[in-house]
Short mmCIF file of C-alpha atoms in Angstrom, two decimals:
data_model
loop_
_atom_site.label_atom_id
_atom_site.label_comp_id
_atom_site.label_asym_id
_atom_site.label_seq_id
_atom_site.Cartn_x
_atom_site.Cartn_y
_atom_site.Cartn_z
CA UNK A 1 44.32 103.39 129.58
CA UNK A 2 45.34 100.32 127.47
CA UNK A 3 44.16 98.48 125.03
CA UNK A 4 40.41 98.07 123.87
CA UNK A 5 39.89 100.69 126.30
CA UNK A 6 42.06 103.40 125.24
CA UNK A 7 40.56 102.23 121.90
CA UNK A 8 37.37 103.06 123.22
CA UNK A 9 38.53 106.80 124.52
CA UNK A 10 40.29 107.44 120.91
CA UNK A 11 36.83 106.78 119.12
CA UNK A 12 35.12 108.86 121.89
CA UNK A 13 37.27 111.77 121.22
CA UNK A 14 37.61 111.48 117.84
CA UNK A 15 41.73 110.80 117.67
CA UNK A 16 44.50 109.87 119.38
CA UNK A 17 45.27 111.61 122.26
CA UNK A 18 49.40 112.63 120.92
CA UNK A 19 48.06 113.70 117.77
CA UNK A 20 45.48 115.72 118.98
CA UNK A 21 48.40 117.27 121.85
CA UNK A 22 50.57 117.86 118.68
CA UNK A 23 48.38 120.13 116.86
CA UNK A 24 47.32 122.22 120.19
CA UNK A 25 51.62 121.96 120.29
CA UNK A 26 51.44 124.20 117.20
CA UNK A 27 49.05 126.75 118.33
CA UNK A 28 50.40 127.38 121.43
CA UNK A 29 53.74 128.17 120.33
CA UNK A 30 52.66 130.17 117.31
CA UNK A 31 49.77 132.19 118.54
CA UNK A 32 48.07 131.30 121.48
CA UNK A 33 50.09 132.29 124.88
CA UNK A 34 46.30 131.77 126.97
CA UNK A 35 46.64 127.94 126.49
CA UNK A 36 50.48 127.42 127.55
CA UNK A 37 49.75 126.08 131.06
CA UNK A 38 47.20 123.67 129.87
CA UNK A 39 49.13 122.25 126.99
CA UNK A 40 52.06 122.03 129.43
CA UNK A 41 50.15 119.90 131.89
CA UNK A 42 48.71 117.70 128.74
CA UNK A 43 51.95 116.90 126.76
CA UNK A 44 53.18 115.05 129.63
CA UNK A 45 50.33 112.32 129.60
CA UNK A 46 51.13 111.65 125.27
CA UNK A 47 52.73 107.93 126.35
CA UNK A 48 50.05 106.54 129.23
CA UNK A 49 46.75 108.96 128.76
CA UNK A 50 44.27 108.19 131.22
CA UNK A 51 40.36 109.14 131.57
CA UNK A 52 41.00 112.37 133.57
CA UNK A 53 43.78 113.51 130.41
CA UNK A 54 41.18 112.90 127.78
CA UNK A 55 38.42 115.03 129.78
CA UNK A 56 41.12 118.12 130.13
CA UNK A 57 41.67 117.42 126.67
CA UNK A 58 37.89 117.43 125.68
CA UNK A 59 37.35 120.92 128.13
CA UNK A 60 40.46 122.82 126.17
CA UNK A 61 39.22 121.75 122.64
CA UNK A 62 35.64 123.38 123.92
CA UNK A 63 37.24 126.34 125.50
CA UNK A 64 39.12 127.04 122.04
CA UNK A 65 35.85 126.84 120.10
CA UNK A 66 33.94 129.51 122.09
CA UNK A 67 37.79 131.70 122.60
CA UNK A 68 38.05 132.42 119.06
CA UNK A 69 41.64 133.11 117.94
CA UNK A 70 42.25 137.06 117.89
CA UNK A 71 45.48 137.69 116.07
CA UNK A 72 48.64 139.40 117.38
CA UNK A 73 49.34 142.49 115.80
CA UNK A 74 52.53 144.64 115.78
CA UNK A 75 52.55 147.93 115.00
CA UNK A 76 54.61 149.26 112.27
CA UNK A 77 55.82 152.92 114.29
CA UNK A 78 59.26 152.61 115.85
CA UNK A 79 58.76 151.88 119.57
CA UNK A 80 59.85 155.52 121.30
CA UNK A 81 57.33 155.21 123.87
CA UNK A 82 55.90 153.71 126.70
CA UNK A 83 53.56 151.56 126.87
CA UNK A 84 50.94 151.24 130.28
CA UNK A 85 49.26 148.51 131.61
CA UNK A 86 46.69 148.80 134.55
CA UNK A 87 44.86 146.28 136.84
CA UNK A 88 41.70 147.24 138.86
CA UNK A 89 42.08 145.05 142.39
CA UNK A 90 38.88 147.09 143.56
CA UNK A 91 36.76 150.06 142.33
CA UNK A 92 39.38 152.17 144.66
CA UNK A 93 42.38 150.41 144.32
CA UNK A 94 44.16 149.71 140.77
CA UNK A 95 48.32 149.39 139.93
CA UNK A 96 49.75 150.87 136.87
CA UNK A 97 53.18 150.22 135.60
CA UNK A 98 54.90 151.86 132.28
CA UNK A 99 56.69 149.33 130.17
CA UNK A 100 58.88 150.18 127.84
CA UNK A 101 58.45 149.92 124.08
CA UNK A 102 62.48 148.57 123.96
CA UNK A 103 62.48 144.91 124.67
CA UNK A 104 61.21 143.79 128.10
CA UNK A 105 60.57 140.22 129.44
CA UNK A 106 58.55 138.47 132.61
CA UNK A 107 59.93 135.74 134.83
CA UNK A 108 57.64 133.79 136.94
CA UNK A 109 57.29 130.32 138.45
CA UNK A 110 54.67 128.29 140.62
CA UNK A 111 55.81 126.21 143.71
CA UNK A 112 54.98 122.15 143.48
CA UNK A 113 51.99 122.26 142.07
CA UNK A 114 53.20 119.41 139.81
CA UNK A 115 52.15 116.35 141.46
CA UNK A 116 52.80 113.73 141.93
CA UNK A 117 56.31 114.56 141.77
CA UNK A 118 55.95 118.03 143.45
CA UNK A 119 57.64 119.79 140.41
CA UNK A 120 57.08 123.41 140.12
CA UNK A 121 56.48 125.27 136.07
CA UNK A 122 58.28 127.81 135.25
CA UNK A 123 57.52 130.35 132.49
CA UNK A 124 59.12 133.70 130.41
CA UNK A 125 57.55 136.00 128.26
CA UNK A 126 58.94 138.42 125.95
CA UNK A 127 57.32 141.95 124.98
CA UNK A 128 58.75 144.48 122.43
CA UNK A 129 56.74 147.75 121.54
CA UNK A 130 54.07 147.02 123.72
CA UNK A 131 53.01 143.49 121.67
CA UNK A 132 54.30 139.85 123.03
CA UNK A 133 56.76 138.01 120.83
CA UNK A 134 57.71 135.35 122.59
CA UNK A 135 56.80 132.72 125.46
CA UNK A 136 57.86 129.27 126.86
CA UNK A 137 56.51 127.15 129.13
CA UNK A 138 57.87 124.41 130.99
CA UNK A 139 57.90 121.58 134.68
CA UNK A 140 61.17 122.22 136.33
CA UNK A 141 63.32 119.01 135.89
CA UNK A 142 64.38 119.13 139.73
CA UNK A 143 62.09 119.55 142.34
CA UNK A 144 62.08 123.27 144.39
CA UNK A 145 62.62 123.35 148.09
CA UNK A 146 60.68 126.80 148.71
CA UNK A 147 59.22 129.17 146.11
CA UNK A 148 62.37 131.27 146.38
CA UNK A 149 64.27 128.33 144.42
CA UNK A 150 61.72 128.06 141.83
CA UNK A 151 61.82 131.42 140.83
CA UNK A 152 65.78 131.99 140.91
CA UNK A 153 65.97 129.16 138.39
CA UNK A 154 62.93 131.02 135.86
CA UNK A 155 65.11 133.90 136.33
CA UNK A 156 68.11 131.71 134.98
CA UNK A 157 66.36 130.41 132.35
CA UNK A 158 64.33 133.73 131.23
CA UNK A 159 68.38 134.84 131.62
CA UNK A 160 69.87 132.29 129.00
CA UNK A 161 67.03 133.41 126.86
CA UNK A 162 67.22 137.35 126.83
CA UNK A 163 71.41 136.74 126.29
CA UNK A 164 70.40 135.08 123.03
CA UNK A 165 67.58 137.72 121.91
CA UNK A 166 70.19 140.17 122.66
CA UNK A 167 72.87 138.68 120.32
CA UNK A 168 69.98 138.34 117.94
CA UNK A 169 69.11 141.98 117.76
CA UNK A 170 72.75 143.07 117.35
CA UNK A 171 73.12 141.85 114.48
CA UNK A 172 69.57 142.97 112.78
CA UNK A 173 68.92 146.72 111.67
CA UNK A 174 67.35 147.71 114.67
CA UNK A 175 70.79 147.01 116.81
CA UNK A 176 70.40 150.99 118.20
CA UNK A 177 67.80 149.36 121.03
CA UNK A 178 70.65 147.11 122.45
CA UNK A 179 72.28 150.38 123.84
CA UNK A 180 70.59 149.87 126.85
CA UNK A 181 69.46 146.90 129.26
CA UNK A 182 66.65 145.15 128.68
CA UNK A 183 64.43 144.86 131.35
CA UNK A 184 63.47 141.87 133.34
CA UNK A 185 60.03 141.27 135.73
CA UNK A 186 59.47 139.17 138.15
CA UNK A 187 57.25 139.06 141.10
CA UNK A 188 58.91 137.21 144.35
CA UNK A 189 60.98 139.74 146.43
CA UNK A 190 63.47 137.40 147.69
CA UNK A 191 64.73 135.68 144.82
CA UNK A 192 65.48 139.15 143.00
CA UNK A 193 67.11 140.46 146.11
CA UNK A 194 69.25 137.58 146.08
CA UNK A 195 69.83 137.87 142.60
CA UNK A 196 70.89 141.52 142.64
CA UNK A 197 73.18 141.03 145.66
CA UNK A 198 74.63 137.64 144.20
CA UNK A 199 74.66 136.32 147.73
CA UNK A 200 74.45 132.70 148.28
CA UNK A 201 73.59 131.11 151.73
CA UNK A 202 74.55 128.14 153.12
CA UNK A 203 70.90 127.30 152.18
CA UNK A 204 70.88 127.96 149.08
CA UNK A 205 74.08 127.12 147.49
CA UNK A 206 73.10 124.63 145.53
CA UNK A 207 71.22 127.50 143.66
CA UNK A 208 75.10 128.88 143.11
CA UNK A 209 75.16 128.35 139.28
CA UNK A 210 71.69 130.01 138.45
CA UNK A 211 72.12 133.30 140.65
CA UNK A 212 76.09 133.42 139.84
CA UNK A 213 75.38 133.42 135.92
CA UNK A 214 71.99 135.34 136.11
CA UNK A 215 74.18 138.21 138.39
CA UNK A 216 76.85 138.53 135.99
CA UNK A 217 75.00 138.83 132.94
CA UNK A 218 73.09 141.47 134.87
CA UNK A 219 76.57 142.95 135.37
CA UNK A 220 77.39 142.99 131.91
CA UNK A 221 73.85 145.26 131.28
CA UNK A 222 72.24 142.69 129.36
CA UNK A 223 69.44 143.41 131.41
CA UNK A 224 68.36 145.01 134.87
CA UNK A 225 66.19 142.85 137.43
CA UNK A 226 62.90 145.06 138.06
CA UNK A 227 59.71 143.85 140.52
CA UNK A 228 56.25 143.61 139.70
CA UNK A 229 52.90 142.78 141.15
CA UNK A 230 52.07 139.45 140.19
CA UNK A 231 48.64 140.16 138.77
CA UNK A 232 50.95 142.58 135.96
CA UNK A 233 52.98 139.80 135.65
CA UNK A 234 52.60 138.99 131.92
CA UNK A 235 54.26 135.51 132.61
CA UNK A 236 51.88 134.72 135.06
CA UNK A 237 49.41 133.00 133.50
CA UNK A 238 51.40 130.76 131.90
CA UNK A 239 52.29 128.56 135.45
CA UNK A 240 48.83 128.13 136.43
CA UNK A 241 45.43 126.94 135.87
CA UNK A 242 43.07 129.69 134.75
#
């Protein structure tokens, strides 16, 4: 849209369409983890909106106005236990895994769902005592060949980020949970098997850099690469429409 026209969409909507993607920019990174993936998608159309962008825009604003915000809140015990989270597939069949209260974070990544440049989003989420504390969202700037690529390089990036939380806490008053690993999620098989074994093939060497430095850290027990079902996957529903 350009010119009168996009003039015409501004009025309808009651802004501009950057402004209006700047202030859903500040809830999403503050408070609201549910609107990541959508906000994502969004902030890419800020310089050339077009009808379709405005209508997403128009269907988020209504889905915040009936999904009041519910505020996160941490508890003040000190985190000695473990906390559980469940998901029913079927009246008979339902997965449990125990988390633990020390610092743990999610990896996770679609496959070229991006289009039209076939770019796949990536996404890590942070947990400590049970309660999320941080979460970013992003489109992979190169393009994945399988889904096995995609998720090695969330893995590197949810890596780079769990290095720095670790420095963080070692120098903060609660340096005693840095004695041990923290530990990592993700849900695709392959790319943690990979990971663990730092093997690169012949097809995959241009993934070299991502497994070599995710593997060493891993090494140096900044954290420990764990599996989980993708529908306990806390990162999850950040790379995805939902």
């Amino acid at each position: 849209l350009e010119g009168d026209e996009l003039t015409l969409y501004e009025k309808r909507y009651h802004g501009a369409f950057n402004q209006s993607i700047g202030k859903l920019l500040h809830i999403q990174q503050w408070t609201r983890l549910d609107i990541n993936y959508a906000v994502t998608r969004l902030a890419s159309f800020t310089r050339n909106p077009n009808k379709p962008a405005f209508l997403a825009l128009e269907h988020l604003m209504r889905y915040l106005h009936s999904h009041l915000h519910e505020p996160i809140f941490y508890p003040n015990n000190f985190p000695t236990n473990v906390q559980k989270i469940t998901y029913q597939f079927s009246s008979k069949q339902s997965a449990t895994y125990e988390l633990p209260s020390t610092p743990v974070f999610s990896s996770d990544a679609s496959f070229a769902n991006i289009l039209p440049h076939r770019r796949s989003m990536q996404s890590n989420c942070g947990l400590f005592n049970g309660v999320v504390t941080s979460w970013g969202t992003n489109i992979q700037t190169s393009i994945a060949s399988d889904s096995t690529d995609a998720e090695i390089r969330s893995i590197y990036t949810t890596t780079k980020k769990i290095v720095a939380f670790t420095h963080f806490l070692t120098s903060s008053a609660i340096h005693d949970i840095c004695q041990q690993p923290v530990t990592l999620y993700a849900d695709n098989t392959s790319s943690i098997n990979i990971v663990r074994q730092n093997k690169i093939s012949s097809r995959s060497r241009h993934l070299d850099i991502p497994v070599t430095y995710s593997y060493e850290n891993m090494e140096r027990k900044y954290f420990n690469l764990q599996h989980i079902d993708r529908k306990l996957n806390a990162a999850d529903i950040s790379t995805k429409s939902t």
